[in-house]
PDB file of C-alpha atoms and ligand atoms in Angstrom:
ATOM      1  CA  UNK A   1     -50.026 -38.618 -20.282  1.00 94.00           C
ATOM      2  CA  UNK A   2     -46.741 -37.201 -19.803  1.00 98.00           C
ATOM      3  CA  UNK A   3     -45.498 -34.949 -17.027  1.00 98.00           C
ATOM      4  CA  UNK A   4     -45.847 -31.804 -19.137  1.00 98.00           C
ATOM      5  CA  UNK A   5     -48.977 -32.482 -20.916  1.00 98.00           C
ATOM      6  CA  UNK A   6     -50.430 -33.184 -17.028  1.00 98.00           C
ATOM      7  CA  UNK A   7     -48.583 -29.708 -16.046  1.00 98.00           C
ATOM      8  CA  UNK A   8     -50.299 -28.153 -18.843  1.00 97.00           C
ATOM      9  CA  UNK A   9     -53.603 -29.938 -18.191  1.00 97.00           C
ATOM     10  CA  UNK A  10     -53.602 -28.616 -14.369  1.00 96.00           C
ATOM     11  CA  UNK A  11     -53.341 -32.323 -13.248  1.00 97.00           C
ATOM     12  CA  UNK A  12     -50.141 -31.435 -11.724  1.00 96.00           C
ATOM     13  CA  UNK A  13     -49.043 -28.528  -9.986  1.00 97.00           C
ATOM     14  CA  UNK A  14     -46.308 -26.064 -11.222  1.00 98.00           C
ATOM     15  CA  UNK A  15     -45.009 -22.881 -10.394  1.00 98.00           C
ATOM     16  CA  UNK A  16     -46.763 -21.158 -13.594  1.00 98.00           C
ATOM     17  CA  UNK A  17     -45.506 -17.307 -15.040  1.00 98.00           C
ATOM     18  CA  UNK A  18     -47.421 -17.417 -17.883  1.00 98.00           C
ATOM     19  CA  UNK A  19     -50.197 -19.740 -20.098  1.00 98.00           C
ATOM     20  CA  UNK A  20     -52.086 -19.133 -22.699  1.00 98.00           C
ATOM     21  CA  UNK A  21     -54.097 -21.568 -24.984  1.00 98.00           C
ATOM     22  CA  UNK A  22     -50.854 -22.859 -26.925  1.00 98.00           C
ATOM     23  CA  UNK A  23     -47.488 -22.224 -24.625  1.00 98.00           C
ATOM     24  CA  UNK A  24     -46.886 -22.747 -20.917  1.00 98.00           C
ATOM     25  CA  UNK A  25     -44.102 -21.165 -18.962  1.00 98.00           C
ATOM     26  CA  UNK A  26     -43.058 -22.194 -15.294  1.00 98.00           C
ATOM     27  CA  UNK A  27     -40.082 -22.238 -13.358  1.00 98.00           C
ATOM     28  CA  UNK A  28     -38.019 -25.865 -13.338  1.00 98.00           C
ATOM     29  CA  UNK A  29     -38.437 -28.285 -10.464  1.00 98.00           C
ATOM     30  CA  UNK A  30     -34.610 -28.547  -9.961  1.00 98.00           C
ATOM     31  CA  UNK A  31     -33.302 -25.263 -11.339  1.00 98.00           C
ATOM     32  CA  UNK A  32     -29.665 -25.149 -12.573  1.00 98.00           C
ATOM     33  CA  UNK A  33     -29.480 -21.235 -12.618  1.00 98.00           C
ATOM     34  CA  UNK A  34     -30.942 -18.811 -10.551  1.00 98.00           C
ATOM     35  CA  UNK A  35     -33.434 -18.207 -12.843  1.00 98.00           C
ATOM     36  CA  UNK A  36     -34.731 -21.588 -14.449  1.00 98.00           C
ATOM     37  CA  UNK A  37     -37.901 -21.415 -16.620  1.00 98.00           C
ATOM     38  CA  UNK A  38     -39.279 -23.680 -19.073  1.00 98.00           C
ATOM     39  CA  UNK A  39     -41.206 -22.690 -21.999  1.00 98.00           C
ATOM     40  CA  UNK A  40     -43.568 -25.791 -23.301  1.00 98.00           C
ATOM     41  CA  UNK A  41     -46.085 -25.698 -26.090  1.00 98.00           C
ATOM     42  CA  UNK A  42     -49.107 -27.395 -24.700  1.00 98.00           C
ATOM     43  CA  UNK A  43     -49.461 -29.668 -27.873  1.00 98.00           C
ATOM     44  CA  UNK A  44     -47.291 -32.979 -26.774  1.00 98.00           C
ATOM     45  CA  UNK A  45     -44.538 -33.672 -29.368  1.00 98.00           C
ATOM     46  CA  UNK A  46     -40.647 -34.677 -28.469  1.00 98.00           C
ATOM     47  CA  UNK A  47     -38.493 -33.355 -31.339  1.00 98.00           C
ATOM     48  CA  UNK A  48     -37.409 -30.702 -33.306  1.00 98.00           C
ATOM     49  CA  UNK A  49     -37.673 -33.209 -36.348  1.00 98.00           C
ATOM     50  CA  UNK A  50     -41.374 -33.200 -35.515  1.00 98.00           C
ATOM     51  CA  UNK A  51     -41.952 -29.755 -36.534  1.00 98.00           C
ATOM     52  CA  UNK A  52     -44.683 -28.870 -38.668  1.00 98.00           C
ATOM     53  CA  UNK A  53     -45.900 -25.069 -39.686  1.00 98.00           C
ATOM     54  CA  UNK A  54     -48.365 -25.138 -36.936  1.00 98.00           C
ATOM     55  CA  UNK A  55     -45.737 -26.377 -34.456  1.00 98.00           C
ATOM     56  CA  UNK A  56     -42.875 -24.227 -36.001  1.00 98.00           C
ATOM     57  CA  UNK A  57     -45.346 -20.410 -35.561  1.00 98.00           C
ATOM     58  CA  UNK A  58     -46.421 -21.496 -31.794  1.00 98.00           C
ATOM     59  CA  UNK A  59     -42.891 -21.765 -31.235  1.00 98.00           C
ATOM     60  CA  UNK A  60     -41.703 -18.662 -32.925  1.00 98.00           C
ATOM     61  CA  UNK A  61     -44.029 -17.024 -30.757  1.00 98.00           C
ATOM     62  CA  UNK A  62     -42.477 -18.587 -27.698  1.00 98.00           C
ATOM     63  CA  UNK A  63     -39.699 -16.907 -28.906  1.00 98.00           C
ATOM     64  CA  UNK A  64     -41.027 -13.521 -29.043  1.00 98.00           C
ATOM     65  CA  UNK A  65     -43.107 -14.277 -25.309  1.00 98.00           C
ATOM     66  CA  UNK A  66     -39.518 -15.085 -23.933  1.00 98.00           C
ATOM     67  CA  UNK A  67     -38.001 -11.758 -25.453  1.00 98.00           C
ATOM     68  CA  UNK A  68     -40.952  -9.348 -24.362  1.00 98.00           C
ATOM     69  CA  UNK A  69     -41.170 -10.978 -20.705  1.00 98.00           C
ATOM     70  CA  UNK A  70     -37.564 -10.865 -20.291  1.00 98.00           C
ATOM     71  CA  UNK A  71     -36.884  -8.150 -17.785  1.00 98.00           C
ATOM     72  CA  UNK A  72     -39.792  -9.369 -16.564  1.00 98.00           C
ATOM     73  CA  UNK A  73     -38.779 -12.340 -15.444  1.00 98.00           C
ATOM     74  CA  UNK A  74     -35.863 -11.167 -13.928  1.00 98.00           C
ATOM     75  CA  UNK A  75     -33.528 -11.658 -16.935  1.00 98.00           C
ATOM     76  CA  UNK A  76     -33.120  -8.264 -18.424  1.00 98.00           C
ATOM     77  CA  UNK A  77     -29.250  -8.885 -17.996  1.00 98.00           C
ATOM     78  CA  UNK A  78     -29.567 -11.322 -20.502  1.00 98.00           C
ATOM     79  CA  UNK A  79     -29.824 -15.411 -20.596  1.00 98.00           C
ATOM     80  CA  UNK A  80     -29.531 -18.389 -22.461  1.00 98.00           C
ATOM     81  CA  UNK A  81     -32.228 -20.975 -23.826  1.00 98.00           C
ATOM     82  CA  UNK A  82     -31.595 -24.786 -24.337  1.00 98.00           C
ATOM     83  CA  UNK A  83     -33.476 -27.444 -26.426  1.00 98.00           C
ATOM     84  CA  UNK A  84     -31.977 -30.761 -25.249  1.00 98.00           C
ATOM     85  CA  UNK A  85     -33.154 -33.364 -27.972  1.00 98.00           C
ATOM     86  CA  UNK A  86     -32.236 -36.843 -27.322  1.00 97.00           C
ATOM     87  CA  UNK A  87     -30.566 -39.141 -25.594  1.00 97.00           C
ATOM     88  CA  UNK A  88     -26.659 -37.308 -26.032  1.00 98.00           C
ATOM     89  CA  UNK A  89     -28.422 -34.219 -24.953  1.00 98.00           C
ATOM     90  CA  UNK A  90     -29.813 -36.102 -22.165  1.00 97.00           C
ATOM     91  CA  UNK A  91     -33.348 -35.098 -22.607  1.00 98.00           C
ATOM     92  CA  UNK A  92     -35.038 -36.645 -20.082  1.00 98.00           C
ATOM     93  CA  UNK A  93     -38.968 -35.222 -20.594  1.00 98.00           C
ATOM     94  CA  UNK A  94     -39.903 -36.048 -24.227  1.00 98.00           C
ATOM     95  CA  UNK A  95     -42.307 -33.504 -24.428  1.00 98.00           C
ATOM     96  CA  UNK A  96     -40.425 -30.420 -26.127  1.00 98.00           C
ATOM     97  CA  UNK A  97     -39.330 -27.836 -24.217  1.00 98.00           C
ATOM     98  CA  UNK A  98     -37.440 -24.538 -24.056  1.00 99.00           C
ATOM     99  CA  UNK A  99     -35.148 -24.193 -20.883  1.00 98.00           C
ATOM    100  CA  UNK A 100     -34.656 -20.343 -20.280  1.00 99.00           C
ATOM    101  CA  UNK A 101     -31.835 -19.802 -17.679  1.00 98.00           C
ATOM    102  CA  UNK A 102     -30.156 -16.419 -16.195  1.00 98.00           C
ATOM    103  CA  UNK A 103     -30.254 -14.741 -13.141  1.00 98.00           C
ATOM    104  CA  UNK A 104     -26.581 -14.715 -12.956  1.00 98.00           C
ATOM    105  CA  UNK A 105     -23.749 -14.634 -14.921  1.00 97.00           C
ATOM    106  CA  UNK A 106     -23.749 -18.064 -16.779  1.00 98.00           C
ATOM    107  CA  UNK A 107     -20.237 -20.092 -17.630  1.00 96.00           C
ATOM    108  CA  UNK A 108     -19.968 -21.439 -21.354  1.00 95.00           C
ATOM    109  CA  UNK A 109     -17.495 -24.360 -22.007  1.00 91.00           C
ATOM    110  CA  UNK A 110     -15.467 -23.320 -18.232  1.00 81.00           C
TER     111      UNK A 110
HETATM  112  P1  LIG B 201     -34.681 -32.070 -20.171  1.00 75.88           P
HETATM  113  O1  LIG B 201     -33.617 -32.810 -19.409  1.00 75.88           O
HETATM  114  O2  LIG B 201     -34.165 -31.096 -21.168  1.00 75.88           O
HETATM  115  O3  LIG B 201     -35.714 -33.018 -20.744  1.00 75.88           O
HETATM  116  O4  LIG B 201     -35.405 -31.158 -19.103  1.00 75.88           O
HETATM  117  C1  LIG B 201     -36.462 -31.568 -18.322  1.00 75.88           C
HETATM  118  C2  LIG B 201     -36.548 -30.581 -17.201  1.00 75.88           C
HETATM  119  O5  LIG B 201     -37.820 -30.721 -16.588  1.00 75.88           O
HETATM  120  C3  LIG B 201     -35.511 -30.785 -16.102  1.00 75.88           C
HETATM  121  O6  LIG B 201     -34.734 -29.599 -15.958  1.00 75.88           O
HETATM  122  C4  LIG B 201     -36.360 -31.082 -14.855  1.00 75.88           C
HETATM  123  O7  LIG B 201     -35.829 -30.516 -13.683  1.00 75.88           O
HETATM  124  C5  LIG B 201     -37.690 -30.459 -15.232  1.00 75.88           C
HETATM  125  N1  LIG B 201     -38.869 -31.032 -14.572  1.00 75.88           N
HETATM  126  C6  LIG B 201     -39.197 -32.337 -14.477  1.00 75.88           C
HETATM  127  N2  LIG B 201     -40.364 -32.482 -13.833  1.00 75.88           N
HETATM  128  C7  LIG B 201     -40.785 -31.234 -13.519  1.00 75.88           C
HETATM  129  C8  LIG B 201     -41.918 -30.708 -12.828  1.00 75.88           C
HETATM  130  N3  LIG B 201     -42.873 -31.501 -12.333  1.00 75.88           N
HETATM  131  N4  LIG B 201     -42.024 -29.356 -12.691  1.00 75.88           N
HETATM  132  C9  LIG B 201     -41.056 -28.544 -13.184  1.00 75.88           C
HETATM  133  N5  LIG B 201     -39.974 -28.987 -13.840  1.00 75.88           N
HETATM  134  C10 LIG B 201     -39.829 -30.295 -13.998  1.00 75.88           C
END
């Protein structure tokens, strides 16, 4: 089992926000903003190119969790959300996995 399905299993801790039966949101081990959250379907899959219309509505709804939690989670100023797929991207969990960062103002190509 990977690390995220084991997160999302409870066989692992994790500093949870918010689960329900599909989508898991906690805050990152080794944060690279001030806020650092990752969003993770439960269902273990790596890739965007894995999608399927089940896959694709639980993630539009992480999208919508994300945008009705924001100020919630502290990121009413605004933030940023990252998909690494792959190697280039230096993915390193291949279990998908939205990383939600603010907190702070972020830089962009600096
Ligand atoms: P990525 O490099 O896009 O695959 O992102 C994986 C992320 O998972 C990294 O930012 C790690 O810091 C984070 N991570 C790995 N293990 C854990 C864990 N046990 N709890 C929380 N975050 C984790």
């Amino acid at each position: 089992m990977c690390i995220f399905c084991k997160i999302a299993a409870g066989e692992i801790p994790a500093n949870r926000i918010y689960e329900d039966d599909e989508l898991i949101v906690f805050k990152d081990i080794a944060p690279i903003a001030k806020i650092h959250l990752l969003c993770v379907p439960k269902e273990h899959y790596a890739r965007l190119s894995e999608l399927t219309p089940a896959r694709e509505a639980v993630l539009a709804r992480a999208l919508r969790l994300i945008a009705e939690n924001a100020v919630a989670w502290g990121l009413g100023e605004g933030y940023r959300l990252v998909v690494n797929q792959g190697e280039n991207a230096g993915q390193s969990v291949q279990h998908l996995h939205i990383h939600i960062l603010g907190g702070e103002r972020l830089g962009w190509g600096e």
